[in-house]
PDB file of C-alpha atoms in Angstrom:
ATOM      1  CA  UNK A   1     126.375  99.601  85.981  1.00  0.00           C
ATOM      2  CA  UNK A   2     126.534  97.457  89.352  1.00  0.00           C
ATOM      3  CA  UNK A   3     123.666  97.760  91.600  1.00  0.00           C
ATOM      4  CA  UNK A   4     123.588  99.329  95.107  1.00  0.00           C
ATOM      5  CA  UNK A   5     121.039  98.517  98.016  1.00  0.00           C
ATOM      6  CA  UNK A   6     119.852 101.437 100.194  1.00  0.00           C
ATOM      7  CA  UNK A   7     116.978 101.363 102.748  1.00  0.00           C
ATOM      8  CA  UNK A   8     114.084 103.477 101.726  1.00  0.00           C
ATOM      9  CA  UNK A   9     114.347 105.917 104.538  1.00  0.00           C
ATOM     10  CA  UNK A  10     116.030 106.624 107.673  1.00  0.00           C
ATOM     11  CA  UNK A  11     115.253 109.131 110.525  1.00  0.00           C
ATOM     12  CA  UNK A  12     117.608 110.632 113.018  1.00  0.00           C
ATOM     13  CA  UNK A  13     117.522 113.276 115.903  1.00  0.00           C
ATOM     14  CA  UNK A  14     119.341 116.684 115.016  1.00  0.00           C
ATOM     15  CA  UNK A  15     122.838 116.668 116.658  1.00  0.00           C
ATOM     16  CA  UNK A  16     123.179 113.009 116.435  1.00  0.00           C
ATOM     17  CA  UNK A  17     125.733 111.328 114.328  1.00  0.00           C
ATOM     18  CA  UNK A  18     123.724 109.242 110.803  1.00  0.00           C
ATOM     19  CA  UNK A  19     124.785 106.064 109.479  1.00  0.00           C
ATOM     20  CA  UNK A  20     123.587 105.449 106.186  1.00  0.00           C
ATOM     21  CA  UNK A  21     124.240 102.330 104.799  1.00  0.00           C
ATOM     22  CA  UNK A  22     124.685 100.886 101.040  1.00  0.00           C
ATOM     23  CA  UNK A  23     125.138  97.412 100.254  1.00  0.00           C
ATOM     24  CA  UNK A  24     126.909  96.907  96.899  1.00  0.00           C
ATOM     25  CA  UNK A  25     127.953  92.998  96.568  1.00  0.00           C
ATOM     26  CA  UNK A  26     128.785  92.999  92.898  1.00  0.00           C
ATOM     27  CA  UNK A  27     130.999  95.909  93.215  1.00  0.00           C
ATOM     28  CA  UNK A  28     133.909  95.263  90.842  1.00  0.00           C
ATOM     29  CA  UNK A  29     137.563  96.452  91.396  1.00  0.00           C
ATOM     30  CA  UNK A  30     137.490  99.471  89.841  1.00  0.00           C
ATOM     31  CA  UNK A  31     134.075 100.939  90.968  1.00  0.00           C
ATOM     32  CA  UNK A  32     134.013 104.022  92.946  1.00  0.00           C
ATOM     33  CA  UNK A  33     131.468 104.627  95.626  1.00  0.00           C
ATOM     34  CA  UNK A  34     130.273 107.987  94.948  1.00  0.00           C
ATOM     35  CA  UNK A  35     127.664 109.519  97.403  1.00  0.00           C
ATOM     36  CA  UNK A  36     125.185 112.513  96.303  1.00  0.00           C
ATOM     37  CA  UNK A  37     122.338 113.910  98.091  1.00  0.00           C
ATOM     38  CA  UNK A  38     119.271 116.160  97.018  1.00  0.00           C
ATOM     39  CA  UNK A  39     117.593 118.450  98.666  1.00  0.00           C
ATOM     40  CA  UNK A  40     113.917 119.018  98.146  1.00  0.00           C
ATOM     41  CA  UNK A  41     113.395 121.310  94.576  1.00  0.00           C
ATOM     42  CA  UNK A  42     117.011 121.244  94.322  1.00  0.00           C
ATOM     43  CA  UNK A  43     119.601 119.529  91.605  1.00  0.00           C
ATOM     44  CA  UNK A  44     121.883 116.777  93.821  1.00  0.00           C
ATOM     45  CA  UNK A  45     124.947 117.758  95.479  1.00  0.00           C
ATOM     46  CA  UNK A  46     128.280 115.491  95.612  1.00  0.00           C
ATOM     47  CA  UNK A  47     128.787 114.726  99.057  1.00  0.00           C
ATOM     48  CA  UNK A  48     131.768 111.850  99.142  1.00  0.00           C
ATOM     49  CA  UNK A  49     133.568 109.243  97.119  1.00  0.00           C
ATOM     50  CA  UNK A  50     136.026 106.538  97.711  1.00  0.00           C
ATOM     51  CA  UNK A  51     137.937 103.860  96.051  1.00  0.00           C
ATOM     52  CA  UNK A  52     138.998 101.381  98.840  1.00  0.00           C
ATOM     53  CA  UNK A  53     140.127 103.513 102.005  1.00  0.00           C
ATOM     54  CA  UNK A  54     138.062 105.076 104.078  1.00  0.00           C
ATOM     55  CA  UNK A  55     137.462 108.773 103.084  1.00  0.00           C
ATOM     56  CA  UNK A  56     136.526 112.126 104.796  1.00  0.00           C
ATOM     57  CA  UNK A  57     135.829 115.448 104.038  1.00  0.00           C
ATOM     58  CA  UNK A  58     133.914 118.881 105.376  1.00  0.00           C
ATOM     59  CA  UNK A  59     130.719 117.109 104.913  1.00  0.00           C
ATOM     60  CA  UNK A  60     130.740 113.587 105.591  1.00  0.00           C
ATOM     61  CA  UNK A  61     132.862 110.398 106.156  1.00  0.00           C
ATOM     62  CA  UNK A  62     132.656 107.071 103.799  1.00  0.00           C
ATOM     63  CA  UNK A  63     133.776 104.305 105.518  1.00  0.00           C
ATOM     64  CA  UNK A  64     133.999 100.992 103.075  1.00  0.00           C
ATOM     65  CA  UNK A  65     133.739  97.637 104.121  1.00  0.00           C
ATOM     66  CA  UNK A  66     137.202  95.743 103.801  1.00  0.00           C
ATOM     67  CA  UNK A  67     135.439  93.545 101.050  1.00  0.00           C
ATOM     68  CA  UNK A  68     134.253  96.678  99.705  1.00  0.00           C
ATOM     69  CA  UNK A  69     130.793  94.984  99.452  1.00  0.00           C
ATOM     70  CA  UNK A  70     129.024  97.486 101.412  1.00  0.00           C
ATOM     71  CA  UNK A  71     129.828 100.981 102.665  1.00  0.00           C
ATOM     72  CA  UNK A  72     128.367 103.646 105.254  1.00  0.00           C
ATOM     73  CA  UNK A  73     128.108 107.269 104.877  1.00  0.00           C
ATOM     74  CA  UNK A  74     128.557 109.069 108.049  1.00  0.00           C
ATOM     75  CA  UNK A  75     127.222 112.313 108.754  1.00  0.00           C
ATOM     76  CA  UNK A  76     128.486 113.386 112.422  1.00  0.00           C
ATOM     77  CA  UNK A  77     126.109 115.148 113.446  1.00  0.00           C
ATOM     78  CA  UNK A  78     122.811 115.669 111.719  1.00  0.00           C
ATOM     79  CA  UNK A  79     121.113 119.177 110.987  1.00  0.00           C
ATOM     80  CA  UNK A  80     117.838 120.228 109.896  1.00  0.00           C
ATOM     81  CA  UNK A  81     119.430 121.009 106.348  1.00  0.00           C
ATOM     82  CA  UNK A  82     120.939 117.614 106.194  1.00  0.00           C
ATOM     83  CA  UNK A  83     117.180 116.039 105.331  1.00  0.00           C
ATOM     84  CA  UNK A  84     117.543 115.026 101.802  1.00  0.00           C
ATOM     85  CA  UNK A  85     117.445 111.911  99.952  1.00  0.00           C
ATOM     86  CA  UNK A  86     120.974 110.235  99.749  1.00  0.00           C
ATOM     87  CA  UNK A  87     122.087 108.559  96.803  1.00  0.00           C
ATOM     88  CA  UNK A  88     125.040 105.747  96.780  1.00  0.00           C
ATOM     89  CA  UNK A  89     126.134 105.125  93.294  1.00  0.00           C
ATOM     90  CA  UNK A  90     128.812 102.941  91.759  1.00  0.00           C
ATOM     91  CA  UNK A  91     130.684 104.521  89.398  1.00  0.00           C
ATOM     92  CA  UNK A  92     133.777 102.697  86.976  1.00  0.00           C
ATOM     93  CA  UNK A  93     135.899 104.346  84.149  1.00  0.00           C
ATOM     94  CA  UNK A  94     133.159 105.288  81.355  1.00  0.00           C
ATOM     95  CA  UNK A  95     130.155 104.805  83.539  1.00  0.00           C
ATOM     96  CA  UNK A  96     127.624 107.332  83.558  1.00  0.00           C
ATOM     97  CA  UNK A  97     126.365 108.316  86.982  1.00  0.00           C
ATOM     98  CA  UNK A  98     122.743 106.402  87.474  1.00  0.00           C
ATOM     99  CA  UNK A  99     121.042 107.009  90.365  1.00  0.00           C
ATOM    100  CA  UNK A 100     118.651 104.562  92.166  1.00  0.00           C
ATOM    101  CA  UNK A 101     115.943 105.093  94.566  1.00  0.00           C
ATOM    102  CA  UNK A 102     118.374 106.467  97.290  1.00  0.00           C
ATOM    103  CA  UNK A 103     117.560 106.869 101.223  1.00  0.00           C
ATOM    104  CA  UNK A 104     115.138 109.549 102.565  1.00  0.00           C
ATOM    105  CA  UNK A 105     116.872 111.152 105.515  1.00  0.00           C
ATOM    106  CA  UNK A 106     114.516 113.191 107.960  1.00  0.00           C
ATOM    107  CA  UNK A 107     115.772 114.965 110.706  1.00  0.00           C
ATOM    108  CA  UNK A 108     113.914 115.673 113.655  1.00  0.00           C
ATOM    109  CA  UNK A 109     114.060 118.428 115.958  1.00  0.00           C
TER     110      UNK A 109
ATOM    111  CA  UNK B   1     133.984 125.109  93.932  1.00  0.00           C
ATOM    112  CA  UNK B   2     132.530 123.908  90.606  1.00  0.00           C
ATOM    113  CA  UNK B   3     129.062 125.638  89.623  1.00  0.00           C
ATOM    114  CA  UNK B   4     126.763 124.649  86.962  1.00  0.00           C
ATOM    115  CA  UNK B   5     124.062 127.111  86.306  1.00  0.00           C
ATOM    116  CA  UNK B   6     120.703 126.356  84.571  1.00  0.00           C
ATOM    117  CA  UNK B   7     118.299 128.615  82.902  1.00  0.00           C
ATOM    118  CA  UNK B   8     115.565 129.181  83.401  1.00  0.00           C
ATOM    119  CA  UNK B   9     114.926 127.823  87.012  1.00  0.00           C
ATOM    120  CA  UNK B  10     110.950 127.062  86.111  1.00  0.00           C
ATOM    121  CA  UNK B  11     109.154 127.497  82.897  1.00  0.00           C
ATOM    122  CA  UNK B  12     105.166 127.108  81.716  1.00  0.00           C
ATOM    123  CA  UNK B  13     104.343 126.921  78.360  1.00  0.00           C
ATOM    124  CA  UNK B  14     101.599 125.965  76.094  1.00  0.00           C
ATOM    125  CA  UNK B  15     101.187 122.581  74.509  1.00  0.00           C
ATOM    126  CA  UNK B  16     103.017 122.268  71.171  1.00  0.00           C
ATOM    127  CA  UNK B  17     105.551 124.735  71.781  1.00  0.00           C
ATOM    128  CA  UNK B  18     109.372 124.523  72.106  1.00  0.00           C
ATOM    129  CA  UNK B  19     110.999 125.192  75.094  1.00  0.00           C
ATOM    130  CA  UNK B  20     115.002 125.652  75.451  1.00  0.00           C
ATOM    131  CA  UNK B  21     116.948 125.222  78.748  1.00  0.00           C
ATOM    132  CA  UNK B  22     120.521 125.895  79.149  1.00  0.00           C
ATOM    133  CA  UNK B  23     123.091 124.416  80.907  1.00  0.00           C
ATOM    134  CA  UNK B  24     126.662 126.438  81.846  1.00  0.00           C
ATOM    135  CA  UNK B  25     129.626 125.721  83.758  1.00  0.00           C
ATOM    136  CA  UNK B  26     130.591 128.845  84.938  1.00  0.00           C
ATOM    137  CA  UNK B  27     134.056 128.401  86.493  1.00  0.00           C
ATOM    138  CA  UNK B  28     135.527 125.041  84.486  1.00  0.00           C
ATOM    139  CA  UNK B  29     135.167 123.257  81.250  1.00  0.00           C
ATOM    140  CA  UNK B  30     132.646 120.503  80.926  1.00  0.00           C
ATOM    141  CA  UNK B  31     133.833 118.137  78.525  1.00  0.00           C
ATOM    142  CA  UNK B  32     130.832 115.874  79.007  1.00  0.00           C
ATOM    143  CA  UNK B  33     127.354 117.212  80.396  1.00  0.00           C
ATOM    144  CA  UNK B  34     124.427 114.872  81.327  1.00  0.00           C
ATOM    145  CA  UNK B  35     120.604 115.650  81.276  1.00  0.00           C
ATOM    146  CA  UNK B  36     118.462 114.033  83.691  1.00  0.00           C
ATOM    147  CA  UNK B  37     114.470 114.370  84.496  1.00  0.00           C
ATOM    148  CA  UNK B  38     112.523 113.432  87.396  1.00  0.00           C
ATOM    149  CA  UNK B  39     109.227 113.221  87.618  1.00  0.00           C
ATOM    150  CA  UNK B  40     107.648 113.915  91.405  1.00  0.00           C
ATOM    151  CA  UNK B  41     108.867 111.622  94.433  1.00  0.00           C
ATOM    152  CA  UNK B  42     110.992 109.523  91.692  1.00  0.00           C
ATOM    153  CA  UNK B  43     114.645 109.268  91.188  1.00  0.00           C
ATOM    154  CA  UNK B  44     116.646 110.956  88.315  1.00  0.00           C
ATOM    155  CA  UNK B  45     116.540 109.116  84.842  1.00  0.00           C
ATOM    156  CA  UNK B  46     119.479 109.791  82.994  1.00  0.00           C
ATOM    157  CA  UNK B  47     118.135 110.889  79.421  1.00  0.00           C
ATOM    158  CA  UNK B  48     121.480 111.939  77.840  1.00  0.00           C
ATOM    159  CA  UNK B  49     125.085 112.197  77.460  1.00  0.00           C
ATOM    160  CA  UNK B  50     126.432 115.267  75.453  1.00  0.00           C
ATOM    161  CA  UNK B  51     130.022 115.839  74.602  1.00  0.00           C
ATOM    162  CA  UNK B  52     131.302 119.133  73.379  1.00  0.00           C
ATOM    163  CA  UNK B  53     131.256 119.432  69.571  1.00  0.00           C
ATOM    164  CA  UNK B  54     129.821 115.932  68.917  1.00  0.00           C
ATOM    165  CA  UNK B  55     126.339 114.504  68.567  1.00  0.00           C
ATOM    166  CA  UNK B  56     124.646 113.413  72.070  1.00  0.00           C
ATOM    167  CA  UNK B  57     123.890 109.817  73.094  1.00  0.00           C
ATOM    168  CA  UNK B  58     120.528 109.369  74.134  1.00  0.00           C
ATOM    169  CA  UNK B  59     119.453 106.805  76.664  1.00  0.00           C
ATOM    170  CA  UNK B  60     117.116 103.750  75.562  1.00  0.00           C
ATOM    171  CA  UNK B  61     113.654 105.118  75.194  1.00  0.00           C
ATOM    172  CA  UNK B  62     114.372 108.618  75.192  1.00  0.00           C
ATOM    173  CA  UNK B  63     113.041 110.470  71.920  1.00  0.00           C
ATOM    174  CA  UNK B  64     116.178 112.179  70.263  1.00  0.00           C
ATOM    175  CA  UNK B  65     113.758 114.259  67.942  1.00  0.00           C
ATOM    176  CA  UNK B  66     111.669 115.689  70.785  1.00  0.00           C
ATOM    177  CA  UNK B  67     114.618 116.367  73.044  1.00  0.00           C
ATOM    178  CA  UNK B  68     117.200 117.942  71.215  1.00  0.00           C
ATOM    179  CA  UNK B  69     120.467 118.678  73.293  1.00  0.00           C
ATOM    180  CA  UNK B  70     123.400 120.623  71.907  1.00  0.00           C
ATOM    181  CA  UNK B  71     126.925 120.998  73.478  1.00  0.00           C
ATOM    182  CA  UNK B  72     128.262 123.679  71.416  1.00  0.00           C
ATOM    183  CA  UNK B  73     130.911 124.837  73.840  1.00  0.00           C
ATOM    184  CA  UNK B  74     133.019 123.559  76.566  1.00  0.00           C
ATOM    185  CA  UNK B  75     131.170 125.581  78.993  1.00  0.00           C
ATOM    186  CA  UNK B  76     127.557 125.588  77.459  1.00  0.00           C
ATOM    187  CA  UNK B  77     124.854 122.674  76.888  1.00  0.00           C
ATOM    188  CA  UNK B  78     121.199 123.188  75.971  1.00  0.00           C
ATOM    189  CA  UNK B  79     118.131 120.861  75.849  1.00  0.00           C
ATOM    190  CA  UNK B  80     115.474 122.216  73.632  1.00  0.00           C
ATOM    191  CA  UNK B  81     111.775 120.188  74.347  1.00  0.00           C
ATOM    192  CA  UNK B  82     109.961 120.398  70.646  1.00  0.00           C
ATOM    193  CA  UNK B  83     106.347 120.293  70.584  1.00  0.00           C
ATOM    194  CA  UNK B  84     106.229 120.093  74.274  1.00  0.00           C
ATOM    195  CA  UNK B  85     102.841 118.140  75.730  1.00  0.00           C
ATOM    196  CA  UNK B  86     101.952 118.024  79.303  1.00  0.00           C
ATOM    197  CA  UNK B  87     103.290 114.519  79.516  1.00  0.00           C
ATOM    198  CA  UNK B  88     106.949 116.272  79.496  1.00  0.00           C
ATOM    199  CA  UNK B  89     106.166 118.248  82.596  1.00  0.00           C
ATOM    200  CA  UNK B  90     108.891 117.275  84.618  1.00  0.00           C
ATOM    201  CA  UNK B  91     111.913 118.828  86.463  1.00  0.00           C
ATOM    202  CA  UNK B  92     114.856 118.983  84.038  1.00  0.00           C
ATOM    203  CA  UNK B  93     118.463 118.859  85.348  1.00  0.00           C
ATOM    204  CA  UNK B  94     121.634 119.230  83.995  1.00  0.00           C
ATOM    205  CA  UNK B  95     125.093 117.968  85.307  1.00  0.00           C
ATOM    206  CA  UNK B  96     128.785 118.758  84.006  1.00  0.00           C
ATOM    207  CA  UNK B  97     132.130 116.996  84.781  1.00  0.00           C
ATOM    208  CA  UNK B  98     135.451 118.179  83.648  1.00  0.00           C
ATOM    209  CA  UNK B  99     138.390 116.414  82.639  1.00  0.00           C
ATOM    210  CA  UNK B 100     138.696 112.716  81.403  1.00  0.00           C
ATOM    211  CA  UNK B 101     136.096 110.469  82.090  1.00  0.00           C
ATOM    212  CA  UNK B 102     137.220 108.242  85.145  1.00  0.00           C
ATOM    213  CA  UNK B 103     135.485 106.846  87.908  1.00  0.00           C
ATOM    214  CA  UNK B 104     136.847 109.248  89.999  1.00  0.00           C
ATOM    215  CA  UNK B 105     135.156 112.155  88.058  1.00  0.00           C
ATOM    216  CA  UNK B 106     132.747 114.430  90.609  1.00  0.00           C
ATOM    217  CA  UNK B 107     129.442 115.703  88.698  1.00  0.00           C
ATOM    218  CA  UNK B 108     128.612 119.075  89.365  1.00  0.00           C
ATOM    219  CA  UNK B 109     124.691 119.434  89.093  1.00  0.00           C
ATOM    220  CA  UNK B 110     122.504 122.460  88.215  1.00  0.00           C
ATOM    221  CA  UNK B 111     119.565 123.626  90.335  1.00  0.00           C
ATOM    222  CA  UNK B 112     117.233 122.216  87.761  1.00  0.00           C
ATOM    223  CA  UNK B 113     114.427 123.916  85.547  1.00  0.00           C
ATOM    224  CA  UNK B 114     110.909 122.759  86.297  1.00  0.00           C
ATOM    225  CA  UNK B 115     108.839 122.639  83.364  1.00  0.00           C
ATOM    226  CA  UNK B 116     105.271 122.913  83.215  1.00  0.00           C
ATOM    227  CA  UNK B 117     103.068 122.397  79.982  1.00  0.00           C
ATOM    228  CA  UNK B 118      99.670 123.556  80.009  1.00  0.00           C
TER     229      UNK B 118
END
């Protein structure tokens, strides 16, 4: 499984945008970039995923570098409910979803 | 959207007893289900992958005789922790995937089951 590197923690103010970075320098051409988040005492939930192009959905945006060696999850307006652990995971055909340590996002009111 | 139901959400049992946790995909057929465990302040650790109608594939270091996984239908997988001991106390989470096993497939997770063994 290709590896990802994320900051241990980040802090944001409520109502402000948050940019969560992820480095994946060994990504292969067929690896999809997935983001999941886990709120306290809950199972993870899907946030967004992409392959090469930037992606937007109702929860977030995913900006993928041109060389695909890094990506950024963008929460456009952080709320207290966005406080969670965010996981950036690479997944190829047949790959299991293997979780790293993730980034703990704290949102201040 | 896809929903995965996990039951029970929490369970307390005595040491030496067995506990069964169910994972159901409510509105889709799950060709593959995954079982994870999570200790406090740690990330999720994949325990096993199960495909409907076949034996589960366990990750290295996970005792298959202790953690029995059955995926009898396309909507139900069960994890049985046999002869549970206090060190088995953990948060167990299942996830389910529909469709072919591709990198684009998204997993849906259950809410988790917290097991406490006294």
